[in-house]
Amino acid sequence: MDAPHREPIPPDLEIRTEAPDPIDSDDSDLGRPLSTPPAKTPVPPNRLVVLGDSLSQGFKSGAIHETNLAWPALVAGQMGWAAFRCPDFPGPAICPGQPLNIEALIRAMEARASRLPLSFGREMVTLTEVLVQIKEYWEHGPGSENPSNSEPNHNLATWGWDLGDASKKSLAWCQTQVDSGWLGGLRGLKSPIVAHSQERSAARTLWNDKLKPEDTNQVSAAKWLGDQGEGDQPGIETLVVELGANNALGSIISLEVHWSGDGFDDIGEKARRGYNVWQP
């Protein structure tokens, strides 16, 4: 059996075999002095803001559905902060979430099978019917409409996004991918799964009435929230950035390392194709 192909390690990348020394609590400011706020400093209006990927958005069973059970919403609840905003993905009723809620899909098929004799052909018909309802809901039904929230969400995490996407993929870019003309529609017809589901999820997460679509991304939305403090006070109490896993996730799946080269900082899929580990 041939050994797996291994690309040479970039010369400017230092790999160590020993674990780094733990950071002492006195050095947890990363070497930057932090001022202690006055005792009577007002609590910022946005107590928790999160930039991240599927780990923070609440991805489970192949879909984003119950974002109120994602860890940011749970932490906000423990803080006693009921004003925490996160996107919702409520429908369709038979199989809610994006792109495909596997658990709900199986339960829907089980419910129908309990009323009818088991048959492979019948199960395939049921599967097709459910997929058609999901696709119709998100591409042409209530799921295709813009959310009602006027201000940016506090949980801005989007499944599948990496470090570069947070500042480069705007709401306008996502909407362009969804509304990519007849060619995009043709692409969607080829698949029973919702077309451009990642961009649809991102657009639903980034939507707000305060920023222009072309100026709205995870970073700019967080900055707007940070500017909402009283006077010169910060608008965010705690900012969490959980990004970077998708910059190397491909190497875990393929068990091969393909270091990034020219074009990896481009948000287009073609420019990134072939790379699975981001080299800054």
Coordinates of C-alpha atoms in Angstrom, one line a residue:
M1 CA 0.0 0.0 0.0
D2 CA 1.4 3.3 -1.1
A3 CA 2.1 5.9 1.6
P4 CA -0.2 9.0 1.5
H5 CA 1.0 12.0 -0.5
R6 CA 2.6 14.6 1.8
E7 CA 3.3 18.1 0.6
P8 CA 6.4 19.8 1.8
I9 CA 6.0 22.0 4.9
P10 CA 6.2 25.8 4.0
P11 CA 9.7 27.1 5.0
D12 CA 8.3 29.9 7.2
L13 CA 6.0 27.6 9.2
E14 CA 7.4 26.4 12.5
I15 CA 6.0 23.2 13.9
R16 CA 6.8 22.2 17.5
T17 CA 6.3 18.7 19.0
E18 CA 6.0 20.0 22.6
A19 CA 2.9 21.7 24.0
P20 CA 3.2 25.4 24.6
D21 CA 3.6 26.7 28.2
P22 CA 0.2 27.6 29.8
I23 CA -0.6 31.3 29.9
D24 CA -0.4 32.6 33.5
S25 CA -3.5 34.5 34.7
D26 CA -1.3 37.6 35.0
D27 CA -0.4 37.4 31.3
S28 CA -3.9 36.7 30.0
D29 CA -4.1 40.2 28.5
L30 CA -1.7 39.0 25.7
G31 CA 0.8 41.6 26.7
R32 CA -1.5 44.5 26.3
P33 CA -2.3 46.6 29.4
L34 CA -6.0 46.7 30.1
S35 CA -7.5 49.6 32.1
T36 CA -9.9 48.8 34.9
P37 CA -13.3 50.5 34.3
P38 CA -14.7 52.7 37.0
A39 CA -17.0 51.0 39.5
K40 CA -20.1 52.9 38.2
T41 CA -19.5 52.3 34.5
P42 CA -22.9 51.6 32.9
V43 CA -23.5 48.1 31.5
P44 CA -23.0 48.1 27.7
P45 CA -26.3 47.6 25.8
N46 CA -24.9 44.5 24.0
R47 CA -23.7 42.2 26.7
L48 CA -22.6 39.3 24.4
V49 CA -21.7 39.3 20.7
V50 CA -20.4 36.3 18.9
L51 CA -18.5 35.9 15.6
G52 CA -18.1 32.3 14.6
D53 CA -19.0 29.3 12.5
S54 CA -21.3 26.3 13.0
L55 CA -20.0 25.6 16.5
S56 CA -21.4 28.9 17.7
Q57 CA -24.4 29.1 15.4
G58 CA -25.9 25.8 16.7
F59 CA -25.4 23.3 13.9
K60 CA -26.8 19.8 14.7
S61 CA -28.3 16.9 12.8
G62 CA -27.1 18.5 9.5
A63 CA -28.9 21.7 10.0
I64 CA -29.3 25.1 11.7
H65 CA -32.6 25.0 13.5
E66 CA -32.9 25.7 17.2
T67 CA -30.5 28.6 17.5
N68 CA -32.0 29.3 21.0
L69 CA -30.2 26.2 22.2
A70 CA -26.8 27.2 20.8
W71 CA -24.2 28.0 23.5
P72 CA -24.3 31.8 23.0
A73 CA -28.1 31.9 23.7
L74 CA -27.7 29.6 26.7
V75 CA -24.9 31.8 28.1
A76 CA -27.0 35.0 27.5
G77 CA -29.8 33.3 29.4
Q78 CA -27.5 32.5 32.3
M79 CA -26.5 36.1 32.3
G80 CA -30.1 37.1 32.7
W81 CA -30.0 39.0 29.5
A82 CA -33.3 38.4 27.6
A83 CA -32.5 40.8 24.8
F84 CA -30.0 38.5 23.1
R85 CA -30.8 38.3 19.3
C86 CA -30.1 35.3 17.1
P87 CA -31.5 34.3 13.7
D88 CA -34.3 31.8 13.5
F89 CA -34.8 29.0 11.1
P90 CA -38.3 27.8 12.0
G91 CA -39.7 26.0 8.9
P92 CA -41.0 24.1 7.2
A93 CA -43.0 22.4 9.9
I94 CA -42.4 18.9 8.6
C95 CA -38.6 19.3 8.6
P96 CA -37.4 22.7 10.0
G97 CA -33.9 24.1 9.5
Q98 CA -31.2 24.6 6.9
P99 CA -29.9 22.9 4.9
L100 CA -31.4 19.5 5.9
N101 CA -32.5 18.5 9.4
I102 CA -31.7 14.7 9.3
E103 CA -33.4 13.9 12.6
A104 CA -36.6 15.7 11.6
L105 CA -36.5 14.0 8.2
I106 CA -36.2 10.6 9.7
R107 CA -39.0 11.3 12.2
A108 CA -41.3 12.5 9.3
M109 CA -40.6 9.3 7.3
E110 CA -41.2 7.2 10.4
A111 CA -44.5 8.9 11.1
R112 CA -45.8 8.1 7.6
A113 CA -44.4 4.6 7.6
S114 CA -46.3 3.8 10.8
R115 CA -49.6 4.4 8.9
L116 CA -48.7 2.5 5.7
P117 CA -47.0 -0.9 4.9
L118 CA -43.3 -0.6 4.6
S119 CA -42.1 -0.3 1.0
F120 CA -38.9 0.9 -0.5
G121 CA -40.8 2.7 -3.3
R122 CA -43.2 4.3 -0.9
E123 CA -40.3 5.5 1.3
M124 CA -38.6 7.1 -1.7
V125 CA -41.8 8.9 -2.6
T126 CA -42.1 10.2 1.0
L127 CA -38.5 11.3 1.0
T128 CA -39.0 13.2 -2.3
E129 CA -42.2 14.8 -1.0
V130 CA -40.4 16.1 2.2
L131 CA -37.4 17.4 0.2
V132 CA -39.7 19.2 -2.2
Q133 CA -41.5 20.9 0.7
I134 CA -38.1 22.0 2.3
K135 CA -36.9 23.4 -1.0
E136 CA -40.1 25.2 -1.7
Y137 CA -40.2 26.8 1.8
W138 CA -36.6 28.2 1.6
E139 CA -36.4 29.1 -2.1
H140 CA -39.9 30.5 -2.7
G141 CA -42.0 30.4 0.5
P142 CA -41.8 32.1 3.9
G143 CA -38.1 31.2 4.3
S144 CA -37.1 33.3 1.3
E145 CA -38.5 36.5 2.9
N146 CA -36.2 38.9 4.8
P147 CA -36.3 38.6 8.6
S148 CA -38.1 41.3 10.6
N149 CA -35.2 42.3 13.0
S150 CA -34.0 45.9 12.5
E151 CA -30.7 45.7 14.3
P152 CA -27.8 43.2 13.8
N153 CA -28.1 39.9 15.6
H154 CA -25.8 39.3 18.6
N155 CA -25.0 35.8 17.4
L156 CA -23.5 36.5 14.0
A157 CA -22.0 33.0 13.5
T158 CA -22.5 31.3 10.2
W159 CA -22.0 27.6 9.5
G160 CA -19.1 26.8 7.1
W161 CA -17.4 30.1 7.3
D162 CA -13.8 30.6 8.0
L163 CA -11.6 33.5 9.3
G164 CA -11.6 35.4 6.0
D165 CA -15.3 35.0 5.3
A166 CA -16.1 37.0 8.5
S167 CA -14.8 40.2 7.0
K168 CA -15.2 39.6 3.2
K169 CA -18.6 37.9 2.7
S170 CA -21.2 40.6 2.9
L171 CA -24.9 40.5 3.0
A172 CA -25.0 41.8 -0.5
W173 CA -22.6 39.1 -1.7
C174 CA -24.8 36.4 -0.1
Q175 CA -27.9 37.8 -1.8
T176 CA -26.1 37.9 -5.1
Q177 CA -25.2 34.2 -4.8
V178 CA -28.8 33.4 -4.0
D179 CA -30.2 35.5 -6.9
S180 CA -27.6 34.5 -9.4
G181 CA -29.8 34.6 -12.4
W182 CA -31.1 31.7 -14.5
L183 CA -27.8 29.8 -14.2
G184 CA -28.2 29.7 -10.4
G185 CA -31.7 28.6 -10.8
L186 CA -30.6 25.8 -13.2
R187 CA -28.0 24.7 -10.7
G188 CA -30.7 24.5 -8.0
L189 CA -32.9 22.3 -10.2
K190 CA -30.2 19.7 -10.3
S191 CA -30.3 19.1 -6.6
P192 CA -33.1 18.1 -4.2
I193 CA -31.4 20.2 -1.5
V194 CA -32.0 23.9 -1.1
A195 CA -29.8 25.8 -3.5
H196 CA -27.2 28.1 -2.0
S197 CA -28.3 27.1 1.5
Q198 CA -25.1 28.4 3.1
E199 CA -25.6 31.8 1.6
R200 CA -29.3 31.8 2.5
S201 CA -28.4 31.0 6.1
A202 CA -25.7 33.7 6.2
A203 CA -28.1 36.3 4.7
R204 CA -30.7 35.5 7.3
T205 CA -28.1 35.9 10.0
L206 CA -26.6 39.2 8.8
W207 CA -29.9 40.9 7.9
N208 CA -30.6 44.3 9.5
D209 CA -31.9 47.7 8.7
K210 CA -29.0 49.7 10.1
L211 CA -26.3 48.9 7.6
K212 CA -26.2 48.8 3.8
P213 CA -26.1 45.2 2.5
E214 CA -22.8 45.8 0.8
D215 CA -21.3 47.1 4.1
T216 CA -22.7 44.3 6.3
N217 CA -20.5 41.3 7.3
Q218 CA -19.8 39.7 10.6
V219 CA -17.1 42.1 11.6
S220 CA -18.9 45.3 10.5
A221 CA -22.1 44.2 12.2
A222 CA -20.1 43.6 15.5
K223 CA -18.5 47.0 15.0
W224 CA -21.9 48.7 14.7
L225 CA -23.0 47.0 17.9
G226 CA -19.8 48.1 19.6
D227 CA -20.5 51.8 18.7
Q228 CA -23.8 51.8 20.5
G229 CA -22.5 52.6 24.0
E230 CA -23.3 55.8 25.9
G231 CA -20.8 58.5 25.1
D232 CA -17.3 57.1 24.9
Q233 CA -18.4 53.8 26.6
P234 CA -18.2 50.5 24.7
G235 CA -21.3 49.1 23.2
I236 CA -20.3 45.5 23.8
E237 CA -19.5 43.9 27.2
T238 CA -18.1 40.6 25.9
L239 CA -17.1 39.8 22.3
V240 CA -16.3 36.2 21.4
V241 CA -14.5 35.3 18.1
E242 CA -14.7 31.6 17.4
L243 CA -13.3 31.2 13.9
G244 CA -10.6 29.3 12.2
A245 CA -11.7 25.6 12.4
N246 CA -12.9 25.7 8.8
N247 CA -9.5 27.0 7.7
A248 CA -8.1 23.5 8.3
L249 CA -11.2 21.2 8.5
G250 CA -10.6 19.8 5.1
S251 CA -7.4 18.2 6.1
I252 CA -9.2 16.3 8.9
I253 CA -11.7 14.9 6.5
S254 CA -9.3 13.9 3.7
L255 CA -6.3 13.1 6.0
E256 CA -4.1 15.0 3.6
V257 CA -2.6 18.5 3.9
H258 CA -2.8 20.9 1.0
W259 CA -1.3 24.2 2.0
S260 CA -2.9 27.3 0.7
G261 CA -1.3 29.3 -2.1
D262 CA -2.2 32.3 -4.2
G263 CA -5.9 33.1 -4.3
F264 CA -6.9 31.5 -1.0
D265 CA -7.8 34.9 0.3
D266 CA -10.4 35.2 -2.5
I267 CA -13.9 34.3 -1.4
G268 CA -14.7 32.5 -4.7
E269 CA -14.9 28.8 -4.5
K270 CA -12.7 28.2 -7.6
A271 CA -9.8 30.2 -6.2
R272 CA -9.8 28.1 -3.0
R273 CA -10.3 24.7 -4.7
G274 CA -7.5 22.3 -3.9
Y275 CA -6.5 23.9 -0.6
N276 CA -7.5 22.6 2.8
V277 CA -5.1 24.3 5.2
W278 CA -4.9 28.1 5.3
Q279 CA -1.4 29.5 5.5
P280 CA -1.6 33.1 6.6

